[in-house]
Amino acid sequence: MVKRLFKCVKEYKTDSILAPLFVVLEVIMEVLIPLLMANIVDIGIKNGDISYILKIGIILVISAMMSLLFGVLAGRYAASASAGFAKNIRKEMFHKIQSYSFSNIDKFSTSSLVTRLTTDITNVQNAYQMIIRIMVRAPIMFIFALIMAIRINSKLSLIFIVVIPFLGIGLYLIMTNAHPNFKKVFQSYDKLNRIVQENLTAIRVVKAYVREEHETDKFHDISSEVYSYFKKAEKILAFNRPIMQFTMYACILLISWFGGKMIVYGAMSTGQLMSLIVYASQILSSLMIFSMVFVMIAISRTSAERIVQVLDEESNLINKENPVYTVQDGSISFENVDFSYVGDPNKRCLKNITFSIKAGETVGIIGGTGSAKTTLVQLIPRLYDVTAGKIKVGNIDVRDYDMETLRNEVAMVLQKNVLFSGTIKENLRWGNKYATDQEMIHACKLAQADDFIQSFPDQYDTVLDQGGTNVSGGQKQRLCIARALLKKPKILILDDSTSAVDTKTDALIRKAFREEIPNTTKIIIAQRISSIEDADKIIVLDNGEINGMGTSEELLKSNKIYQEVYHSQVKGAEDNEK
Amino acid sequence: MKNNYDHALKVFKRLFRYITHSYKVQFGIVFISIIISALSNVAGSLFLKYLIDDFITPLFGQVNPDFSALFRAILFMGGIYGIGVFSTYLYNRLMINISQGVLKKIRDEMFEHMQTLPIKYFDSHSHGEIMSRYTNDTDTLRQMISQSIPQALNSLVMIISVFGAMIATSVHLTILVIVILIIMIQVSKKIGGQSAKYFVDQQNNLGRLNGYIEEMMDGQKVVKVFCYEEEAKKKFDQLNDELCESATNANKFANILMPIMGNIGNLHYALTAILGGILAINGIGGLTLGGIASFLQFTRSFTMPFSQLSQQLNAIVMALAGAGRIFDLMDQESENDEGYVTLVNVKYNEQGELVETKEKTEICAWKHPHHDGSITYTQVRGDIRFYDMDFGYDEKRVLHNINLYAKPGQKIAFVGSTGAGKTTITNLINRFYDIEDGKIRFDGININKIRKNDLRRSLGIVLQDTHLFTGTIMENIRYGKLDATDEEVYAAAKLANADQFIQHLPDGYNTIISGDGEGLSQGQQQLLAIARAAIANPPVLILDEATSSIDTRTERIVQEGMDRLMKGRTVFVIAHRLSTVKNSDVILVLEHGRIIERGEHDALMDQKGKYYQLYTGALELS
């Protein structure tokens, strides 16, 4: 897992190596400086040797300058290495997700992908910075300070052997106990976020049902949970400082006692005593820092795992070798197609589907909720691969095409469609990057969107909010259709894309299709019978199977489901006509 | 700059009130503990001077030194240290109570207040923006309260007491300290300022990138369908690079602050040693060897808290910015509600008068207190009238001169092209927005006089976007009536024809669904929303495109249930499928915010106007 992530360091490898290198140099200076300081006290001041004090003082100043330089460089490189590392991971993840197929996307929920790309990466970035700065610093500081302490007085250094394990065990206990509690904290945090999120999206429902109090109660429950878990976790961490202080003070006292004796017997100098105390604080604080970093890494480990999951997910739709780059025409044929989202032949959503469509035909698909209409059309631009059977577009198996080629020729207006923040023009250009203004207006006219766009003060430069919330549902659908039309596709699929458009506009759209793009194959999924009534062919789907197929007239004679739907919607209107 | 400072101070004071409000005593103890802890630390440094001067040096060279005095001194010091360790634990422990308690309180208050905000607020603020107050902003706040404040306090006490000790030891050397201090303040100001600037940049870039990520992940399927991957990558890379640059700069300045401070401290040490040496040898200021030694120790104790303080200040500034955003939300004006007419359960007494009752009756009434102290009860019947009503969002007028009468039990349909103002009308009935001019009366009472909650309780609403909540299906239906029995839930589900599909789910009514209804088709989600409205059993029902995602076969079945549901209620229906509104008592055709036609289906068909065109449009053109 770690290896996988380290691959993302790439061009920041130099920085990632330089940072710890300078840290090492900085630490060495930091350890040497107290030694110089001890000399000043012991030799210079004791003997009243001003020139010696000056000499060592200047060396000390130079060392401090060097230490400063190393410290600054280490900080600099650590910053660019970690920011760069995060950038690369983010980039690799995002690019990876772009290569995902629909079924890959289905596997991760949208919100989880977002958290992985944001919070998780930030966690890893912080951990990385910690590793290259402090993870190097702490052990080196520990070792050097220990060496120096031993050099000054090996007997007194035995104190550390007693104290360090005490601190180590204490910290270890704190960390191991705190970690599972923090995990719980994060889980309840997730829940809290979810409740706020749902409350925000459903605020109208909340207010309409006067459920403010109910929601507040729900929130209180979860915020109490966060409160108690957090308190529990932090209570353990509260021991951190006192334990650290305790050992530190114990060291000072022990050193003073034994060191004092040694001084009296002439085995040690006062300056050495002072240095020992400084080294003691360095040794202990490096241990402490080490343990803190350890916690951070442990916490970010979960994040790293989640990132790697995304990176390791392989797209299950890939181009064949030597794919076909041109689509002959808009004919489609399904040959004994079975499909299951999970690839399990026992859980098929589509069963033995066979039909063919000639180029330029208009085909309507109707069926109840859950009859797999959407699933069926999503197979045409190869958003999913069939489980069994074959789908051909332009007489060639969809799996033989280059995917981009295929999808550029098969335009699909999704049921759950999305507009992006930006101007209307920018949104339309999704269909064709190089579309001229004329082309855009033409497409919008076909989709019956031009009128309302022209009525906006900024017309085609009107800025849409995220998700297109500042246009109505029907307007949104028409914009989505226009966007798809700009592709000038050979096949156009509308998946219940005019449900919020009124019948008249709906009829106008279909009329425009018939007159302006006669050679494009049109597949229309609709609830409204009027939307598909005039199609060349209507497919009635029921429970993943074709229940009937033919023109409206034929189906009216033979197909029960169609009759039912037709009569519920159209007959009433006709009665009134008479 | 001054303004910012004032604002930050205000925020800080307000935050501090949260602490003092419920944790006055605890915080007092924390404050004292921090001082004790810091002082015991300083005492440790001072102790070295005495240790060397008074207990070690006198013994030097003695043949049989008596260590008992030294031992007692160390024991004494141990006692002081012990108190120090104890108070360190005490303040760390108490600070957890305070910080978590304050955070919980702030979170709860924020959410509670958010529930009272008008719909307008949610229209004008993105969810991400509001969400980040619950996540990022409270997080930084937690760090500030639990870590930065105590540490800053600790550092401050250390600095002051060490400074005091320094003066006591040597006035001359303290002058040098002041010079160094000024340099340190200047440096940390400069670097801190740079780093703060880049941190703001970083936050902004992060916000922008996260926004982009959210949008793209949400529209990932559209990206695939349009082969827009490369474009998406390009834009992403650009934003990503920008973030990387500002993040590098921000961290760079933050990272170098410590070494710079530390080494200024080292320089200080060297200068002190040289100066002290000169002073001691020349016998100026009565400096002793131990005096220099402890002064040197002080200079070390002085630098550390100082660089800590400068780092904490950074964190505090960032947290205050977050707290400012939180308070901003809390200060938003709540939905105003001057209503005094309430909804109560009533029954008829022997005299045939309405009287208020605690028992559950089928009858509800408006309790209307008058100026003269009398109270009248009006039975809720669902009579709704609009008189010359105008409405606009901000500057834009969207509804003009709407007049409409809905008698109890009538079905009123709104028809018109998208954007004609149909949904807006229904939003005015339940007072999601307030009308500008004109009046709406509910059972003869101006709805402005009715308490909002009671008004909304009397209106059931089913929206096009279903909005379910994470939880079981049972809980979701029960949302309409929190004290509903299981049987009532089943009945409501059956009424909406949702029972059948629910039974087919693996866990039936206990199947857990997620908030966005994943795993359910849109139609199924809508059936649940209808069941949710059914169980609430309101006298007036608003159906805003409630059946648009249900296929017509299912719709017919739902329609049966709905007809049952609508019986005896006043219903407002918005639908695109005109077949579903045909049997309404009145159909109102809206265009550009005006009612242009009204009447029954047959009458409107005879008029051969807009309605006729709309209704026959599809057939005519085919």
Coordinates of C-alpha atoms in Angstrom, one line a residue, chain A residues 207-487:
Chain A
K207 CA -40.2 22.7 7.0
A208 CA -43.3 21.4 5.2
Y209 CA -43.8 18.7 7.8
V210 CA -42.8 21.0 10.6
R211 CA -40.1 18.5 11.6
E212 CA -37.5 21.1 12.8
E213 CA -37.7 19.8 16.3
H214 CA -37.4 16.2 15.2
E215 CA -34.4 17.0 13.2
T216 CA -32.9 18.9 16.0
D217 CA -33.4 15.9 18.3
K218 CA -31.7 13.7 15.8
F219 CA -28.8 16.1 15.6
H220 CA -28.6 16.4 19.4
D221 CA -28.3 12.6 19.7
I222 CA -25.5 12.4 17.2
S223 CA -23.7 15.5 18.6
S224 CA -23.9 13.9 22.0
E225 CA -22.3 10.8 20.6
V226 CA -19.5 12.8 19.1
Y227 CA -19.1 14.6 22.3
S228 CA -18.8 11.5 24.5
Y229 CA -16.5 9.6 22.1
F230 CA -14.3 12.6 21.6
K231 CA -14.1 13.2 25.4
K232 CA -13.3 9.6 25.9
A233 CA -10.5 9.7 23.3
E234 CA -9.1 12.9 24.5
K235 CA -9.2 11.9 28.2
I236 CA -6.6 9.3 27.3
L237 CA -4.5 11.8 25.4
A238 CA -4.6 14.1 28.4
F239 CA -2.0 11.9 30.1
N240 CA 0.5 12.7 27.4
R241 CA 1.8 16.0 28.7
P242 CA 1.9 15.1 32.4
I243 CA 3.7 11.8 31.7
M244 CA 6.2 13.7 29.6
Q245 CA 6.7 16.3 32.2
F246 CA 7.0 13.8 34.9
T247 CA 9.8 11.9 33.3
M248 CA 11.5 15.1 32.3
Y249 CA 11.4 16.4 35.9
A250 CA 12.5 13.1 37.2
C251 CA 15.5 13.2 34.9
I252 CA 16.4 16.7 36.1
L253 CA 16.2 15.7 39.7
L254 CA 18.1 12.5 39.3
I255 CA 20.8 14.2 37.2
S256 CA 21.0 17.0 39.8
W257 CA 21.4 14.6 42.7
F258 CA 23.9 12.2 41.2
G259 CA 25.5 14.9 39.1
G260 CA 25.8 17.2 42.1
K261 CA 27.7 14.5 43.9
M262 CA 29.9 13.9 41.0
I263 CA 30.7 17.6 40.8
V264 CA 31.6 17.7 44.5
Y265 CA 33.9 14.8 43.9
G266 CA 35.3 16.5 40.8
A267 CA 34.2 13.8 38.4
M268 CA 32.1 16.3 36.5
S269 CA 31.8 20.0 35.8
T270 CA 28.8 22.3 36.3
G271 CA 28.7 23.0 32.6
Q272 CA 28.5 19.3 31.9
L273 CA 25.6 19.1 34.3
M274 CA 23.8 21.7 32.4
S275 CA 24.4 20.1 29.1
L276 CA 23.2 16.8 30.4
I277 CA 19.9 18.4 31.3
V278 CA 19.6 19.9 27.9
Y279 CA 20.3 16.5 26.3
A280 CA 17.8 14.9 28.6
S281 CA 15.1 17.2 27.4
Q282 CA 16.1 16.5 23.8
I283 CA 16.0 12.8 24.3
L284 CA 12.6 12.8 25.9
S285 CA 10.9 15.3 23.6
S286 CA 12.1 13.3 20.6
L287 CA 10.4 10.3 22.1
M288 CA 7.3 12.2 22.7
I289 CA 7.2 13.6 19.2
F290 CA 7.9 10.2 17.8
S291 CA 4.8 8.9 19.5
M292 CA 2.6 11.8 18.3
V293 CA 3.7 11.2 14.8
F294 CA 2.9 7.6 15.2
V295 CA -0.7 8.5 16.1
M296 CA -1.0 10.8 13.1
I297 CA 0.3 8.1 10.8
A298 CA -2.1 5.6 12.3
I299 CA -5.0 7.9 11.7
S300 CA -3.9 8.7 8.1
R301 CA -3.5 5.0 7.4
T302 CA -7.2 4.6 7.0
S303 CA -7.1 7.5 4.5
A304 CA -4.2 5.9 2.7
E305 CA -6.1 2.7 2.4
R306 CA -9.1 4.5 0.9
I307 CA -6.9 6.3 -1.6
V308 CA -5.2 3.1 -2.7
Q309 CA -8.6 1.4 -3.2
V310 CA -9.4 4.1 -5.8
L311 CA -6.0 3.9 -7.5
D312 CA -6.1 0.1 -7.6
E313 CA -9.6 -0.1 -9.1
E314 CA -9.1 -1.2 -12.6
S315 CA -11.6 0.0 -15.2
N316 CA -13.4 -3.1 -16.5
L317 CA -14.1 -1.5 -19.9
I318 CA -11.0 -1.2 -22.0
N319 CA -10.4 -0.7 -25.7
K320 CA -9.7 -3.7 -27.7
E321 CA -6.5 -3.9 -29.6
N322 CA -6.8 -2.3 -33.0
P323 CA -10.2 -0.9 -32.4
V324 CA -12.5 0.4 -35.1
Y325 CA -12.5 4.2 -35.4
T326 CA -15.5 4.8 -37.6
V327 CA -19.1 4.0 -37.1
Q328 CA -20.8 3.2 -40.4
D329 CA -24.3 4.2 -39.6
G330 CA -26.9 4.4 -36.8
S331 CA -28.3 0.9 -37.1
I332 CA -28.4 -1.1 -33.9
S333 CA -29.0 -4.8 -33.2
F334 CA -29.3 -6.7 -29.9
E335 CA -28.6 -10.4 -30.2
N336 CA -29.7 -12.5 -27.2
V337 CA -28.5 -10.0 -24.8
D338 CA -28.4 -10.8 -21.1
F339 CA -27.2 -8.3 -18.6
S340 CA -26.5 -8.3 -14.9
Y341 CA -25.0 -5.4 -12.9
V342 CA -23.1 -7.8 -10.7
G343 CA -22.2 -10.2 -13.5
D344 CA -24.2 -13.0 -11.9
P345 CA -26.3 -14.9 -14.5
N346 CA -28.9 -15.6 -11.8
K347 CA -29.5 -11.9 -11.1
R348 CA -30.2 -10.7 -14.6
C349 CA -31.8 -7.4 -15.2
L350 CA -32.1 -8.0 -18.9
K351 CA -33.1 -11.4 -20.3
N352 CA -32.6 -12.6 -23.8
I353 CA -33.2 -9.3 -25.6
T354 CA -33.2 -9.5 -29.3
F355 CA -34.2 -6.7 -31.7
S356 CA -32.8 -4.6 -34.5
I357 CA -33.2 -1.0 -35.5
K358 CA -32.4 0.5 -38.9
A359 CA -30.5 3.7 -39.2
G360 CA -32.7 6.8 -38.9
E361 CA -35.6 5.0 -37.3
T362 CA -37.3 6.3 -34.2
V363 CA -37.8 3.8 -31.5
G364 CA -39.9 4.2 -28.3
I365 CA -39.4 2.2 -25.2
I366 CA -42.0 2.0 -22.5
G367 CA -42.3 -0.1 -19.4
G368 CA -43.0 0.2 -15.7
T369 CA -40.6 1.4 -13.1
G370 CA -37.8 -1.2 -12.7
S371 CA -38.4 -2.8 -16.1
A372 CA -34.8 -2.1 -17.0
K373 CA -35.4 0.5 -19.8
T374 CA -32.4 2.6 -18.7
T375 CA -30.2 -0.5 -18.3
L376 CA -31.0 -1.5 -21.9
V377 CA -30.1 1.8 -23.5
Q378 CA -26.9 2.2 -21.4
L379 CA -25.5 -0.9 -23.1
I380 CA -25.6 0.8 -26.6
P381 CA -22.8 3.4 -25.9
R382 CA -21.0 0.6 -24.0
L383 CA -21.4 2.2 -20.6
Y384 CA -21.7 -1.4 -19.4
D385 CA -20.7 -4.6 -21.1
V386 CA -23.2 -7.2 -21.8
T387 CA -23.1 -10.4 -19.6
A388 CA -24.0 -12.6 -22.6
G389 CA -25.0 -12.0 -26.2
K390 CA -23.9 -9.2 -28.5
I391 CA -24.8 -5.7 -29.4
K392 CA -23.9 -4.3 -32.8
V393 CA -23.9 -0.7 -33.8
G394 CA -23.4 -0.1 -37.5
N395 CA -23.0 -3.8 -37.9
I396 CA -20.0 -4.0 -35.7
D397 CA -19.9 -5.3 -32.1
V398 CA -19.7 -2.3 -29.7
R399 CA -16.8 -3.9 -28.0
D400 CA -14.7 -3.7 -31.2
Y401 CA -15.0 0.1 -31.4
D402 CA -12.7 2.6 -29.8
M403 CA -14.8 3.8 -26.9
E404 CA -14.5 7.5 -27.6
T405 CA -15.5 7.0 -31.2
L406 CA -18.5 5.0 -30.2
R407 CA -19.7 7.4 -27.5
N408 CA -19.2 10.4 -29.8
E409 CA -21.6 8.8 -32.3
V410 CA -24.1 7.6 -29.6
A411 CA -25.3 10.6 -27.7
M412 CA -27.2 9.9 -24.6
V413 CA -29.3 12.2 -22.5
L414 CA -29.4 10.6 -19.1
Q415 CA -32.4 10.4 -16.9
K416 CA -30.5 11.9 -14.0
N417 CA -28.8 14.6 -15.9
V418 CA -26.4 17.2 -14.7
L419 CA -25.6 20.7 -15.8
F420 CA -22.4 22.3 -14.6
S421 CA -21.6 25.7 -13.1
G422 CA -20.7 28.0 -15.9
T423 CA -22.4 29.8 -18.8
I424 CA -25.0 28.1 -20.9
K425 CA -22.5 28.3 -23.8
E426 CA -19.9 26.5 -21.8
N427 CA -22.4 23.8 -20.9
L428 CA -23.4 23.3 -24.5
R429 CA -19.8 23.1 -25.6
W430 CA -19.6 19.8 -23.7
G431 CA -21.3 18.4 -26.8
N432 CA -18.8 19.9 -29.2
K433 CA -15.8 21.9 -28.0
Y434 CA -15.5 23.8 -31.3
A435 CA -19.2 24.5 -31.9
T436 CA -19.9 27.9 -33.4
D437 CA -22.6 30.2 -32.0
Q438 CA -24.8 29.3 -35.0
E439 CA -24.5 25.6 -34.3
M440 CA -25.3 26.1 -30.7
I441 CA -28.4 28.2 -31.5
H442 CA -29.5 25.7 -34.1
A443 CA -29.2 22.8 -31.6
C444 CA -31.1 24.8 -29.0
K445 CA -33.8 25.6 -31.5
L446 CA -34.2 21.9 -32.2
A447 CA -34.4 21.2 -28.5
Q448 CA -36.9 24.1 -28.1
A449 CA -34.5 25.8 -25.7
D450 CA -33.6 28.8 -27.8
D451 CA -36.8 30.8 -26.8
F452 CA -36.2 30.7 -23.1
I453 CA -32.5 31.2 -23.4
Q454 CA -33.2 34.4 -25.5
S455 CA -35.5 35.6 -22.8
F456 CA -32.7 35.6 -20.2
P457 CA -31.0 39.0 -19.9
D458 CA -27.6 37.4 -20.6
Q459 CA -29.0 34.9 -23.1
Y460 CA -26.4 32.3 -24.0
D461 CA -23.9 33.8 -21.5
T462 CA -26.3 33.3 -18.6
V463 CA -24.4 31.7 -15.8
L464 CA -25.8 28.5 -14.4
D465 CA -25.4 27.5 -10.8
Q466 CA -24.0 24.2 -9.8
G467 CA -26.4 21.5 -10.9
G468 CA -28.3 24.1 -12.9
T469 CA -30.6 25.0 -10.0
N470 CA -31.4 28.4 -11.4
V471 CA -33.3 27.0 -14.4
S472 CA -36.5 25.0 -14.1
G473 CA -36.6 21.2 -14.5
G474 CA -38.1 21.4 -18.0
Q475 CA -35.5 24.0 -19.1
K476 CA -32.7 21.9 -17.7
Q477 CA -33.9 18.9 -19.7
R478 CA -34.1 20.9 -22.9
L479 CA -30.5 22.2 -22.4
C480 CA -29.4 18.7 -21.9
I481 CA -31.0 17.6 -25.1
A482 CA -29.4 20.6 -27.0
R483 CA -26.0 19.6 -25.5
A484 CA -26.4 16.1 -26.8
L485 CA -27.5 17.3 -30.2
L486 CA -24.4 19.4 -30.7
K487 CA -22.5 16.1 -31.0

